Amino acid sequence: MTSTGIRLHAPAPGWSIPADVVVVGSGVAGLTAALRCEAAGLTTVVVTKARLDDGSTRWAQGGIAAALGDGDTPGQHLDDTLVAGAGLCDENAVRLLVSEGPDAVRRLIDTGARFDTDDAGAIQLTREGGHHRRRIAHAGGDATGAEISRALVDAVRARGLRTIENALVLDLLTDAEGRTAGVTLHVMGEGQHDGVGAVHAPAVVLATGGMGQVFSATTNPSVSTGDGVALALRAGAEVSDLEFVQFHPTVLFLGPDAEGQQPLVSEAVRGEGAHLVDADGTRFMLGQHELAELAPRDIVAKGITRRMQETGAEHMFLDARHFGAHMWEHRFPTILAACRAHGIDPVTEPIPVAPAAHYASGGVRTDDRGRTTVPGLYACGEVACTGVHGANRLASNSLLEGLVYAERLAADIAAERAEHAADGPYTRVPAPVRHPDTPGTPAHPLLAPEDRLAVQRIMTEGAGVLRSAASLERAAQRLAELHDRASDALDGEGKTAEPGVDTWEATNLLDVARVLVAAAALREETRGCHWREDHADRDDAHWRRHLVVTLRADRSLAVRTTESADFPPTR
């Protein structure tokens, strides 16, 4: 690993605190990692961009997948995951997920999470797309993420972990040997600290969530701007599979010009028997896949998009009127409320739906212990690429992956701490590193805040559900123009737009967008949730492998392919 030396232009840190571990993010992955590190005796600091419970986890509706039911096995869960991943899953990574998943869920319950149960006290399980068995545990009907978030936040507060809320992470700090030495961050005017500061720690865990805000319409909250992937790129880490962005098939359609976070209609609604229909009431998924509406998400999203093209419609419909009021009110109260808030009553009318950006199957490349290619830098959850999801994530595997791999990386950090215990205190203050204000340190040009909308529209038009060489070339050219314009504006101080949350987020979005488009343009096939109109077939001979991307010091991208679907070691 070679550091790029590039950092976001920002003021020098005005304060710092030491720790053994700093965890960036407060979803299921981040809080699980923090709790496990703290339990191992490590001084742990949690940094989160908004409030502790404001990340993507609390928006998860459907549930968490694990082989918990009678007759189900980890082997069957593995088979369904591999099929959904379209030949690009790392089988060892999936095997770890499904074998360790059931006990990880039980430990989550011991932490305080309350899942829906039947009269006998057994966990209720449902089905979602791509699953051949009922293995989705849910809470509050359709509020699983909110319940998991509640339980983990309560545990963090009960155990007194130090937290820094309303803080945007900026860049990785490294010591003289190139090992991780902490992060810089900007606290947005609330709490004990304010402005730019640093947490000095020999282990950094990225659990920053996704990058859905790179598209105009997404199910992701506004904080999902790819900050962790962008930080890792600038630190010299490898990222992989960013071309595989999952578009959720059934997002509430709010109009062709709707932008920002859109309401999700959980796959569990189809799991309970809802049908996808066109304006004439025809079930168009019948005959397209053996599971019809419960096919893997990429297949359903493509089926909806094709039908929209065939009929000239802006959306399709999800029909669950046969559920009746009681089932809607008790099984899907959150979705019912969201629909009614937008003037749609699913008890009496079909729900208009269309695909929208939902989940990044790729991210910062890790091994099975969450280790990236930068020593001391770990990643888990949606920001990471463990190899579990391949070309398309199986429904409800995301919460499980965050849970299992957070536990695994925490165990690795604790083991490394124990290994070095004889050398003295684990917490070490890193040697000073050059800051962007120091002459000679490369500064990253910052985008103006209004360029965020430009990036989103470029990506939606050129790299959305349907892609082609022409659309991706246009997107790449327009992104390059944004990048070059910002670079040309660099003055003698290495400064373009004013440093601030808006400009840092826009810049991070541009960074991840450039990687996504470059990878999508190179992958000349259709696989999983990467759909090339000009290369309609899957090509295992040439493309059953991963694209790995790094950032060079001149801010250009270096891309290589792996030898197979299994990832090589990170170190």
PDB file of C-alpha atoms in Angstrom, residues 19-136:
ATOM      1  CA  ALA A  19      -7.999   6.243  21.986  1.00  0.00           C
ATOM      2  CA  ASP A  20      -7.196   2.611  21.260  1.00  0.00           C
ATOM      3  CA  VAL A  21      -9.864   2.457  18.561  1.00  0.00           C
ATOM      4  CA  VAL A  22     -11.959   5.041  16.745  1.00  0.00           C
ATOM      5  CA  VAL A  23     -15.122   3.736  15.073  1.00  0.00           C
ATOM      6  CA  VAL A  24     -16.603   6.002  12.389  1.00  0.00           C
ATOM      7  CA  GLY A  25     -20.311   5.324  12.017  1.00  0.00           C
ATOM      8  CA  SER A  26     -23.180   4.342  14.299  1.00  0.00           C
ATOM      9  CA  GLY A  27     -25.218   1.772  12.401  1.00  0.00           C
ATOM     10  CA  VAL A  28     -25.392  -1.922  13.203  1.00  0.00           C
ATOM     11  CA  ALA A  29     -21.788  -2.446  12.058  1.00  0.00           C
ATOM     12  CA  GLY A  30     -20.236   0.528  13.814  1.00  0.00           C
ATOM     13  CA  LEU A  31     -21.975   0.132  17.161  1.00  0.00           C
ATOM     14  CA  THR A  32     -21.432  -3.635  17.228  1.00  0.00           C
ATOM     15  CA  ALA A  33     -17.720  -3.106  16.561  1.00  0.00           C
ATOM     16  CA  ALA A  34     -17.528  -0.420  19.243  1.00  0.00           C
ATOM     17  CA  LEU A  35     -19.311  -2.536  21.855  1.00  0.00           C
ATOM     18  CA  ARG A  36     -17.098  -5.548  21.177  1.00  0.00           C
ATOM     19  CA  CYS A  37     -13.914  -3.446  21.303  1.00  0.00           C
ATOM     20  CA  GLU A  38     -14.993  -1.825  24.551  1.00  0.00           C
ATOM     21  CA  ALA A  39     -15.809  -5.241  26.033  1.00  0.00           C
ATOM     22  CA  ALA A  40     -12.255  -6.327  25.188  1.00  0.00           C
ATOM     23  CA  GLY A  41     -10.882  -3.476  27.300  1.00  0.00           C
ATOM     24  CA  LEU A  42     -10.043  -1.100  24.469  1.00  0.00           C
ATOM     25  CA  THR A  43     -10.586   2.628  24.880  1.00  0.00           C
ATOM     26  CA  THR A  44     -13.105   3.211  22.111  1.00  0.00           C
ATOM     27  CA  VAL A  45     -14.454   6.421  20.600  1.00  0.00           C
ATOM     28  CA  VAL A  46     -17.485   6.450  18.291  1.00  0.00           C
ATOM     29  CA  VAL A  47     -17.674   9.231  15.706  1.00  0.00           C
ATOM     30  CA  THR A  48     -20.942   9.674  13.838  1.00  0.00           C
ATOM     31  CA  LYS A  49     -22.080  12.166  11.242  1.00  0.00           C
ATOM     32  CA  ALA A  50     -25.453  12.975  12.790  1.00  0.00           C
ATOM     33  CA  ARG A  51     -27.012  11.600  15.962  1.00  0.00           C
ATOM     34  CA  LEU A  52     -26.206   8.058  17.093  1.00  0.00           C
ATOM     35  CA  ASP A  53     -29.459   6.692  15.662  1.00  0.00           C
ATOM     36  CA  ASP A  54     -29.550   8.664  12.397  1.00  0.00           C
ATOM     37  CA  GLY A  55     -27.723   6.297  10.031  1.00  0.00           C
ATOM     38  CA  SER A  56     -29.031   3.873   7.414  1.00  0.00           C
ATOM     39  CA  THR A  57     -29.669   1.018   9.858  1.00  0.00           C
ATOM     40  CA  ARG A  58     -32.782   2.573  11.340  1.00  0.00           C
ATOM     41  CA  TRP A  59     -34.355   2.788   7.861  1.00  0.00           C
ATOM     42  CA  ALA A  60     -34.061  -0.972   7.278  1.00  0.00           C
ATOM     43  CA  GLN A  61     -37.585  -2.342   7.130  1.00  0.00           C
ATOM     44  CA  GLY A  62     -37.518  -5.991   6.099  1.00  0.00           C
ATOM     45  CA  GLY A  63     -35.275  -7.645   8.655  1.00  0.00           C
ATOM     46  CA  ILE A  64     -32.117  -9.650   9.198  1.00  0.00           C
ATOM     47  CA  ALA A  65     -31.516 -12.962   7.430  1.00  0.00           C
ATOM     48  CA  ALA A  66     -30.163 -16.011   9.283  1.00  0.00           C
ATOM     49  CA  ALA A  67     -30.821 -19.743   9.337  1.00  0.00           C
ATOM     50  CA  LEU A  68     -32.915 -19.689  12.506  1.00  0.00           C
ATOM     51  CA  GLY A  69     -36.000 -21.636  11.403  1.00  0.00           C
ATOM     52  CA  ASP A  70     -36.823 -25.331  11.565  1.00  0.00           C
ATOM     53  CA  GLY A  71     -35.424 -27.153   8.550  1.00  0.00           C
ATOM     54  CA  ASP A  72     -33.271 -24.236   7.450  1.00  0.00           C
ATOM     55  CA  THR A  73     -29.485 -24.560   7.404  1.00  0.00           C
ATOM     56  CA  PRO A  74     -26.494 -22.298   6.837  1.00  0.00           C
ATOM     57  CA  GLY A  75     -25.833 -24.342   3.714  1.00  0.00           C
ATOM     58  CA  GLN A  76     -29.187 -23.394   2.224  1.00  0.00           C
ATOM     59  CA  HIS A  77     -28.591 -19.743   3.132  1.00  0.00           C
ATOM     60  CA  LEU A  78     -25.189 -19.976   1.453  1.00  0.00           C
ATOM     61  CA  ASP A  79     -26.723 -21.398  -1.737  1.00  0.00           C
ATOM     62  CA  ASP A  80     -29.286 -18.577  -1.972  1.00  0.00           C
ATOM     63  CA  THR A  81     -26.572 -15.955  -1.369  1.00  0.00           C
ATOM     64  CA  LEU A  82     -24.304 -17.396  -4.058  1.00  0.00           C
ATOM     65  CA  VAL A  83     -27.130 -17.480  -6.598  1.00  0.00           C
ATOM     66  CA  ALA A  84     -28.064 -13.854  -5.886  1.00  0.00           C
ATOM     67  CA  GLY A  85     -24.408 -12.792  -6.140  1.00  0.00           C
ATOM     68  CA  ALA A  86     -24.306 -13.923  -9.791  1.00  0.00           C
ATOM     69  CA  GLY A  87     -20.984 -15.735  -9.646  1.00  0.00           C
ATOM     70  CA  LEU A  88     -18.954 -13.025  -7.911  1.00  0.00           C
ATOM     71  CA  CYS A  89     -19.336 -13.879  -4.235  1.00  0.00           C
ATOM     72  CA  ASP A  90     -16.228 -14.905  -2.327  1.00  0.00           C
ATOM     73  CA  GLU A  91     -17.503 -18.289  -1.139  1.00  0.00           C
ATOM     74  CA  ASN A  92     -15.377 -18.351   2.012  1.00  0.00           C
ATOM     75  CA  ALA A  93     -16.716 -14.931   3.022  1.00  0.00           C
ATOM     76  CA  VAL A  94     -20.302 -16.128   2.515  1.00  0.00           C
ATOM     77  CA  ARG A  95     -19.657 -19.348   4.443  1.00  0.00           C
ATOM     78  CA  LEU A  96     -18.409 -17.339   7.419  1.00  0.00           C
ATOM     79  CA  LEU A  97     -21.476 -15.105   7.221  1.00  0.00           C
ATOM     80  CA  VAL A  98     -24.078 -17.848   7.180  1.00  0.00           C
ATOM     81  CA  SER A  99     -22.344 -20.116   9.710  1.00  0.00           C
ATOM     82  CA  GLU A 100     -21.658 -17.396  12.280  1.00  0.00           C
ATOM     83  CA  GLY A 101     -24.876 -15.487  11.556  1.00  0.00           C
ATOM     84  CA  PRO A 102     -27.375 -17.353  13.774  1.00  0.00           C
ATOM     85  CA  ASP A 103     -25.261 -16.987  16.931  1.00  0.00           C
ATOM     86  CA  ALA A 104     -24.538 -13.339  16.073  1.00  0.00           C
ATOM     87  CA  VAL A 105     -28.286 -12.673  15.927  1.00  0.00           C
ATOM     88  CA  ARG A 106     -28.726 -14.396  19.288  1.00  0.00           C
ATOM     89  CA  ARG A 107     -26.021 -12.151  20.765  1.00  0.00           C
ATOM     90  CA  LEU A 108     -27.852  -9.166  19.312  1.00  0.00           C
ATOM     91  CA  ILE A 109     -30.968 -10.346  21.143  1.00  0.00           C
ATOM     92  CA  ASP A 110     -28.900 -10.667  24.333  1.00  0.00           C
ATOM     93  CA  THR A 111     -27.831  -7.043  23.781  1.00  0.00           C
ATOM     94  CA  GLY A 112     -31.494  -6.039  23.952  1.00  0.00           C
ATOM     95  CA  ALA A 113     -32.975  -6.273  20.442  1.00  0.00           C
ATOM     96  CA  ARG A 114     -36.587  -7.476  20.506  1.00  0.00           C
ATOM     97  CA  PHE A 115     -37.765  -9.313  17.390  1.00  0.00           C
ATOM     98  CA  ASP A 116     -41.373 -10.176  16.624  1.00  0.00           C
ATOM     99  CA  THR A 117     -42.399 -13.536  18.098  1.00  0.00           C
ATOM    100  CA  ASP A 118     -45.382 -15.860  17.879  1.00  0.00           C
ATOM    101  CA  ASP A 119     -47.623 -16.900  20.752  1.00  0.00           C
ATOM    102  CA  ALA A 120     -45.118 -19.571  21.782  1.00  0.00           C
ATOM    103  CA  GLY A 121     -42.278 -17.060  21.943  1.00  0.00           C
ATOM    104  CA  ALA A 122     -40.496 -18.253  18.784  1.00  0.00           C
ATOM    105  CA  ILE A 123     -39.062 -15.641  16.417  1.00  0.00           C
ATOM    106  CA  GLN A 124     -41.397 -14.989  13.506  1.00  0.00           C
ATOM    107  CA  LEU A 125     -39.702 -15.431  10.144  1.00  0.00           C
ATOM    108  CA  THR A 126     -40.720 -14.191   6.710  1.00  0.00           C
ATOM    109  CA  ARG A 127     -39.416 -14.506   3.142  1.00  0.00           C
ATOM    110  CA  GLU A 128     -37.897 -11.976   0.801  1.00  0.00           C
ATOM    111  CA  GLY A 129     -36.574 -12.037  -2.748  1.00  0.00           C
ATOM    112  CA  GLY A 130     -34.033 -14.756  -3.531  1.00  0.00           C
ATOM    113  CA  HIS A 131     -34.697 -16.747  -0.348  1.00  0.00           C
ATOM    114  CA  HIS A 132     -36.155 -20.233  -0.711  1.00  0.00           C
ATOM    115  CA  ARG A 133     -37.064 -20.385   2.986  1.00  0.00           C
ATOM    116  CA  ARG A 134     -38.538 -18.131   5.628  1.00  0.00           C
ATOM    117  CA  ARG A 135     -35.411 -16.840   7.375  1.00  0.00           C
ATOM    118  CA  ILE A 136     -35.984 -13.095   7.808  1.00  0.00           C
TER     119      ILE A 136
END
